[in-house]
Tab-separated table of C-alpha atoms in Angstrom:
chain	number	residue	atom	x	y	z
Y	1	UNK	CA	9.331	-73.205	-40.044
Y	2	UNK	CA	11.510	-71.162	-42.385
Y	3	UNK	CA	15.141	-72.253	-42.328
Y	4	UNK	CA	17.763	-69.714	-41.349
Y	5	UNK	CA	20.493	-68.630	-43.789
Y	6	UNK	CA	23.995	-69.835	-42.987
Y	7	UNK	CA	26.736	-67.252	-42.507
Y	8	UNK	CA	30.414	-68.039	-42.073
Y	9	UNK	CA	32.626	-65.805	-39.957
Y	10	UNK	CA	36.367	-66.072	-40.455
Y	11	UNK	CA	37.918	-64.068	-37.648
Y	12	UNK	CA	39.832	-64.156	-34.375
Y	13	UNK	CA	38.778	-65.716	-31.074
Y	14	UNK	CA	38.209	-63.236	-28.239
Y	15	UNK	CA	37.920	-65.060	-24.901
Y	16	UNK	CA	35.975	-62.141	-23.396
Y	17	UNK	CA	33.161	-62.742	-25.894
Y	18	UNK	CA	32.943	-59.117	-26.972
Y	19	UNK	CA	34.654	-59.231	-30.359
Y	20	UNK	CA	35.704	-61.610	-33.130
Y	21	UNK	CA	33.935	-64.893	-33.830
Y	22	UNK	CA	32.241	-64.995	-30.419
Y	23	UNK	CA	30.551	-61.631	-31.040
Y	24	UNK	CA	29.793	-62.565	-34.650
Y	25	UNK	CA	27.985	-65.764	-33.677
Y	26	UNK	CA	25.917	-63.940	-31.042
Y	27	UNK	CA	24.925	-61.362	-33.644
Y	28	UNK	CA	23.997	-63.940	-36.279
Y	29	UNK	CA	21.865	-65.861	-33.778
Y	30	UNK	CA	20.054	-62.742	-32.575
Y	31	UNK	CA	19.280	-61.805	-36.184
Y	32	UNK	CA	17.915	-65.259	-37.036
Y	33	UNK	CA	20.863	-66.614	-39.002
Y	34	UNK	CA	22.907	-69.746	-38.354
Y	35	UNK	CA	26.521	-68.912	-37.671
Y	36	UNK	CA	29.489	-71.022	-38.724
Y	37	UNK	CA	32.962	-70.003	-37.566
Y	38	UNK	CA	36.608	-70.431	-38.477
Y	39	UNK	CA	39.255	-69.064	-36.130
Y	40	UNK	CA	42.135	-67.145	-37.729
Y	41	UNK	CA	43.824	-66.190	-34.471
Y	42	UNK	CA	43.762	-67.133	-30.817
Y	43	UNK	CA	44.042	-63.867	-28.908
Y	44	UNK	CA	45.007	-63.146	-25.320
Y	45	UNK	CA	42.660	-60.315	-24.410
Y	46	UNK	CA	39.755	-59.110	-22.361
Y	47	UNK	CA	37.510	-56.086	-22.836
Y	48	UNK	CA	40.239	-53.580	-21.855
Y	49	UNK	CA	43.563	-55.258	-22.622
Y	50	UNK	CA	45.084	-57.052	-25.627
Y	51	UNK	CA	48.322	-58.911	-24.882
Y	52	UNK	CA	49.036	-61.315	-27.745
Y	53	UNK	CA	47.804	-62.826	-30.992
Y	54	UNK	CA	48.666	-66.381	-32.115
Y	55	UNK	CA	47.852	-66.948	-35.782
Y	56	UNK	CA	46.163	-70.087	-37.073
Y	57	UNK	CA	47.886	-72.055	-39.813
Y	58	UNK	CA	46.491	-71.319	-43.272
Y	59	UNK	CA	46.246	-75.020	-44.160
Y	60	UNK	CA	44.022	-75.577	-41.124
Y	61	UNK	CA	41.812	-72.639	-42.155
Y	62	UNK	CA	41.602	-74.064	-45.675
Y	63	UNK	CA	40.611	-77.531	-44.414
Y	64	UNK	CA	37.903	-75.996	-42.232
Y	65	UNK	CA	36.524	-74.039	-45.184
Y	66	UNK	CA	36.518	-77.232	-47.238
Y	67	UNK	CA	34.539	-79.319	-44.785
Y	68	UNK	CA	31.995	-76.580	-44.075
Y	69	UNK	CA	31.261	-75.939	-47.759
Y	70	UNK	CA	30.983	-79.693	-48.345
Y	71	UNK	CA	28.139	-79.774	-45.812
Y	72	UNK	CA	26.441	-76.352	-45.857
Y	73	UNK	CA	25.163	-73.823	-48.368
Y	74	UNK	CA	27.046	-70.619	-47.593
Y	75	UNK	CA	26.377	-67.498	-49.633
Y	76	UNK	CA	27.702	-64.862	-47.204
Y	77	UNK	CA	30.990	-64.609	-45.327
Y	78	UNK	CA	32.154	-62.033	-42.828
Y	79	UNK	CA	35.931	-61.763	-42.412
Y	80	UNK	CA	37.701	-60.097	-39.488
Y	81	UNK	CA	41.367	-60.255	-38.520
Y	82	UNK	CA	43.714	-62.164	-40.822
Y	83	UNK	CA	47.489	-62.255	-40.512
Y	84	UNK	CA	48.274	-60.304	-43.686
Y	85	UNK	CA	46.852	-59.308	-47.073
Y	86	UNK	CA	48.524	-62.225	-48.876
Y	87	UNK	CA	46.880	-64.860	-46.687
Y	88	UNK	CA	43.592	-62.975	-46.881
Y	89	UNK	CA	43.784	-63.107	-50.674
Y	90	UNK	CA	44.380	-66.849	-50.566
Y	91	UNK	CA	41.402	-67.328	-48.249
Y	92	UNK	CA	39.169	-65.264	-50.522
Y	93	UNK	CA	40.286	-67.128	-53.630
Y	94	UNK	CA	39.526	-70.452	-51.950
Y	95	UNK	CA	36.076	-69.208	-50.910
Y	96	UNK	CA	35.311	-68.346	-54.534
Y	97	UNK	CA	36.442	-71.815	-55.579
Y	98	UNK	CA	33.762	-73.207	-53.265
Y	99	UNK	CA	31.061	-70.681	-54.279
Y	100	UNK	CA	31.664	-68.379	-57.232
Y	101	UNK	CA	28.719	-66.144	-56.228
Y	102	UNK	CA	29.653	-65.698	-52.591
Y	103	UNK	CA	29.444	-62.210	-51.048
Y	104	UNK	CA	32.204	-61.240	-48.632
Y	105	UNK	CA	32.019	-58.489	-46.019
Y	106	UNK	CA	35.479	-57.530	-44.794
Y	107	UNK	CA	35.963	-55.719	-41.501
Y	108	UNK	CA	39.664	-54.710	-41.657
Y	109	UNK	CA	40.639	-54.982	-37.987
Y	110	UNK	CA	44.117	-53.466	-37.924
Y	111	UNK	CA	44.490	-52.486	-34.281
Y	112	UNK	CA	42.714	-53.515	-31.087
Y	113	UNK	CA	40.683	-50.954	-29.159
Y	114	UNK	CA	43.421	-51.035	-26.512
Y	115	UNK	CA	46.060	-50.062	-29.096
Y	116	UNK	CA	47.646	-53.418	-30.050
Y	117	UNK	CA	48.834	-53.470	-33.691
Y	118	UNK	CA	47.354	-56.618	-35.238
Y	119	UNK	CA	48.562	-56.302	-38.839
Y	120	UNK	CA	51.818	-55.099	-40.354
Y	121	UNK	CA	50.589	-52.484	-42.819
Y	122	UNK	CA	53.778	-51.542	-44.597
Y	123	UNK	CA	53.322	-49.749	-47.913
Y	124	UNK	CA	55.638	-52.079	-49.772
Y	125	UNK	CA	54.611	-52.620	-53.367
Y	126	UNK	CA	53.602	-56.238	-52.809
Y	127	UNK	CA	51.461	-55.324	-49.788
Y	128	UNK	CA	49.655	-52.598	-51.741
Y	129	UNK	CA	49.113	-54.995	-54.630
Y	130	UNK	CA	47.577	-57.622	-52.343
Y	131	UNK	CA	45.266	-55.015	-50.777
Y	132	UNK	CA	44.094	-53.883	-54.213
Y	133	UNK	CA	43.335	-57.502	-55.162
Y	134	UNK	CA	41.303	-57.996	-51.982
Y	135	UNK	CA	39.187	-54.907	-52.626
Y	136	UNK	CA	38.441	-56.035	-56.175
Y	137	UNK	CA	36.955	-59.315	-54.885
Y	138	UNK	CA	34.909	-58.433	-51.802
Y	139	UNK	CA	31.340	-57.070	-51.685
Y	140	UNK	CA	31.688	-54.612	-48.807
Y	141	UNK	CA	34.488	-53.070	-46.730
Y	142	UNK	CA	33.615	-51.750	-43.241
Y	143	UNK	CA	36.537	-49.768	-41.769
Y	144	UNK	CA	36.344	-47.118	-39.070
Y	145	UNK	CA	38.121	-43.780	-39.411
Y	146	UNK	CA	41.335	-44.991	-37.776
Y	147	UNK	CA	41.479	-47.977	-40.104
Y	148	UNK	CA	40.731	-46.182	-43.352
Y	149	UNK	CA	43.551	-43.730	-42.609
Y	150	UNK	CA	46.009	-46.641	-42.514
Y	151	UNK	CA	44.825	-48.572	-45.569
Y	152	UNK	CA	46.398	-46.070	-47.972
Y	153	UNK	CA	48.552	-43.979	-45.658
Y	154	UNK	CA	50.003	-41.945	-48.538
Y	155	UNK	CA	46.542	-40.737	-49.589
Y	156	UNK	CA	44.093	-38.302	-48.040
Y	157	UNK	CA	40.825	-39.670	-46.623
Y	158	UNK	CA	38.973	-38.347	-49.674
Y	159	UNK	CA	41.438	-39.991	-52.069
Y	160	UNK	CA	41.253	-43.257	-50.145
Y	161	UNK	CA	37.456	-43.267	-50.208
Y	162	UNK	CA	37.487	-42.667	-53.947
Y	163	UNK	CA	40.058	-45.417	-54.486
Y	164	UNK	CA	38.202	-47.993	-52.389
Y	165	UNK	CA	34.712	-47.194	-53.702
Y	166	UNK	CA	35.953	-47.589	-57.270
Y	167	UNK	CA	36.679	-51.222	-56.394
Y	168	UNK	CA	33.994	-52.210	-53.879
Y	169	UNK	CA	31.200	-50.894	-51.673
Y	170	UNK	CA	32.461	-48.968	-48.646
Y	171	UNK	CA	30.688	-48.540	-45.309
Y	172	UNK	CA	32.714	-46.037	-43.283
Y	173	UNK	CA	31.921	-46.443	-39.589
Y	174	UNK	CA	31.710	-43.218	-37.626
Y	175	UNK	CA	32.476	-44.359	-34.100
Y	176	UNK	CA	35.984	-42.882	-34.173
Y	177	UNK	CA	35.164	-39.600	-35.880
Y	178	UNK	CA	36.421	-36.412	-34.246
Y	179	UNK	CA	33.138	-34.723	-35.157
Y	180	UNK	CA	29.621	-36.132	-35.637
Y	181	UNK	CA	30.444	-39.322	-33.737
Y	182	UNK	CA	28.260	-42.193	-34.859
Y	183	UNK	CA	27.526	-40.796	-38.319
Y	184	UNK	CA	28.199	-43.615	-40.767
Y	185	UNK	CA	28.610	-43.211	-44.511
Y	186	UNK	CA	27.931	-45.630	-47.349
Y	187	UNK	CA	29.777	-45.186	-50.644
Y	188	UNK	CA	28.569	-47.639	-53.269
Y	189	UNK	CA	30.612	-48.986	-56.130
Y	190	UNK	CA	28.149	-47.465	-58.602
Y	191	UNK	CA	28.758	-43.973	-57.232
Y	192	UNK	CA	25.902	-43.456	-54.779
Y	193	UNK	CA	26.396	-41.873	-51.348
Y	194	UNK	CA	24.271	-42.197	-48.199
Y	195	UNK	CA	24.560	-40.876	-44.650
Y	196	UNK	CA	23.294	-42.975	-41.739
Y	197	UNK	CA	22.940	-40.873	-38.623
Y	198	UNK	CA	22.831	-42.315	-35.089
Y	199	UNK	CA	19.594	-42.600	-33.175
Y	200	UNK	CA	19.255	-42.022	-29.430
Y	201	UNK	CA	21.645	-40.750	-26.780
Y	202	UNK	CA	21.951	-43.822	-24.553
Y	203	UNK	CA	24.741	-45.510	-26.505
Y	204	UNK	CA	27.949	-46.256	-24.621
Y	205	UNK	CA	31.314	-47.494	-25.851
Y	206	UNK	CA	31.532	-51.246	-26.352
Y	207	UNK	CA	34.421	-53.608	-26.933
Y	208	UNK	CA	33.904	-55.255	-30.341
Y	209	UNK	CA	31.199	-52.888	-31.586
Y	210	UNK	CA	32.797	-52.833	-35.043
Y	211	UNK	CA	32.618	-56.630	-35.241
Y	212	UNK	CA	28.961	-56.551	-34.239
Y	213	UNK	CA	28.113	-53.924	-36.852
Y	214	UNK	CA	29.799	-55.707	-39.757
Y	215	UNK	CA	28.204	-59.011	-38.706
Y	216	UNK	CA	24.776	-57.402	-38.357
Y	217	UNK	CA	25.059	-55.964	-41.878
Y	218	UNK	CA	26.074	-59.383	-43.206
Y	219	UNK	CA	23.087	-60.986	-41.482
Y	220	UNK	CA	20.694	-58.492	-43.077
Y	221	UNK	CA	22.229	-59.144	-46.497
Y	222	UNK	CA	21.672	-62.864	-45.918
Y	223	UNK	CA	17.987	-62.066	-45.359
Y	224	UNK	CA	17.887	-60.526	-48.855
Y	225	UNK	CA	17.695	-56.877	-47.826
Y	226	UNK	CA	19.355	-54.355	-50.142
Y	227	UNK	CA	22.803	-53.028	-49.288
Y	228	UNK	CA	21.453	-49.711	-47.997
Y	229	UNK	CA	18.673	-51.365	-45.988
Y	230	UNK	CA	21.130	-53.910	-44.590
Y	231	UNK	CA	23.469	-51.152	-43.443
Y	232	UNK	CA	20.591	-49.243	-41.858
Y	233	UNK	CA	19.182	-52.296	-40.059
Y	234	UNK	CA	22.656	-53.430	-39.016
Y	235	UNK	CA	23.358	-50.011	-37.540
Y	236	UNK	CA	20.096	-49.998	-35.584
Y	237	UNK	CA	20.822	-53.459	-34.170
Y	238	UNK	CA	24.300	-52.358	-33.104
Y	239	UNK	CA	22.832	-49.338	-31.348
Y	240	UNK	CA	20.646	-51.695	-29.313
Y	241	UNK	CA	23.769	-53.558	-28.216
Y	242	UNK	CA	25.527	-50.268	-27.401
Y	243	UNK	CA	22.622	-49.155	-25.232
Y	244	UNK	CA	22.081	-52.547	-23.543
Y	245	UNK	CA	24.191	-51.672	-20.482
Y	246	UNK	CA	26.934	-49.319	-19.284
Y	247	UNK	CA	29.792	-51.834	-19.330
Y	248	UNK	CA	32.226	-52.459	-22.197
Y	249	UNK	CA	30.520	-55.759	-23.055
Y	250	UNK	CA	27.144	-55.445	-24.747
Y	251	UNK	CA	24.167	-57.781	-24.489
Y	252	UNK	CA	22.577	-59.414	-27.542
Y	253	UNK	CA	18.810	-59.798	-27.397
Y	254	UNK	CA	17.244	-62.672	-29.324
């Protein structure tokens, strides 16, 4: 039997199971990967309400990374919520110490679907500098429209896309678009552009759908599909979750 690739998710814990590391692990399992998880935040939330976020200590996160890399071969990491850009940079640097060839997919969760601000995104010079460093190191960034507007708030969307895609690959999720909802766009670091249109009309809103999509893309990358193919297959898997039922919590089919 062929062994499954290991994927590490570094993200928050959602007790409702719809987002964060709980959703990531479900996605990895359904897509025939083995999921490892490190919790960056213990959240007080369900599928409709987000009340609080208690951040994990960086030294604990670092020790967990250490012991996992001592035991497992990990070539792909998906990162969700992290307290700030500085800590995120330190996490990324430590990951590269453990595996210099590692590929990181970053889903920049800045605000919960219920409106809770998770990160302080001030445009202070040091914050902007840390963000730039992050983008230079990761393989893929997967923001939605609300998130990309906040990453460089002093720039237009077009300027922000150009800035980000000059540093890393950018998958812009279309779930929050005012027009053409569900149309995703891939901007590669080498200047290529692709549109991924939605399929089917039975999709319904789901808590944590952005987490599922970024994890599904990471899983496809771990199976050695190209970036474009991984994004396409990840999108199709997410659509299956979106159409699995009419509630806010989707089902994952193995």
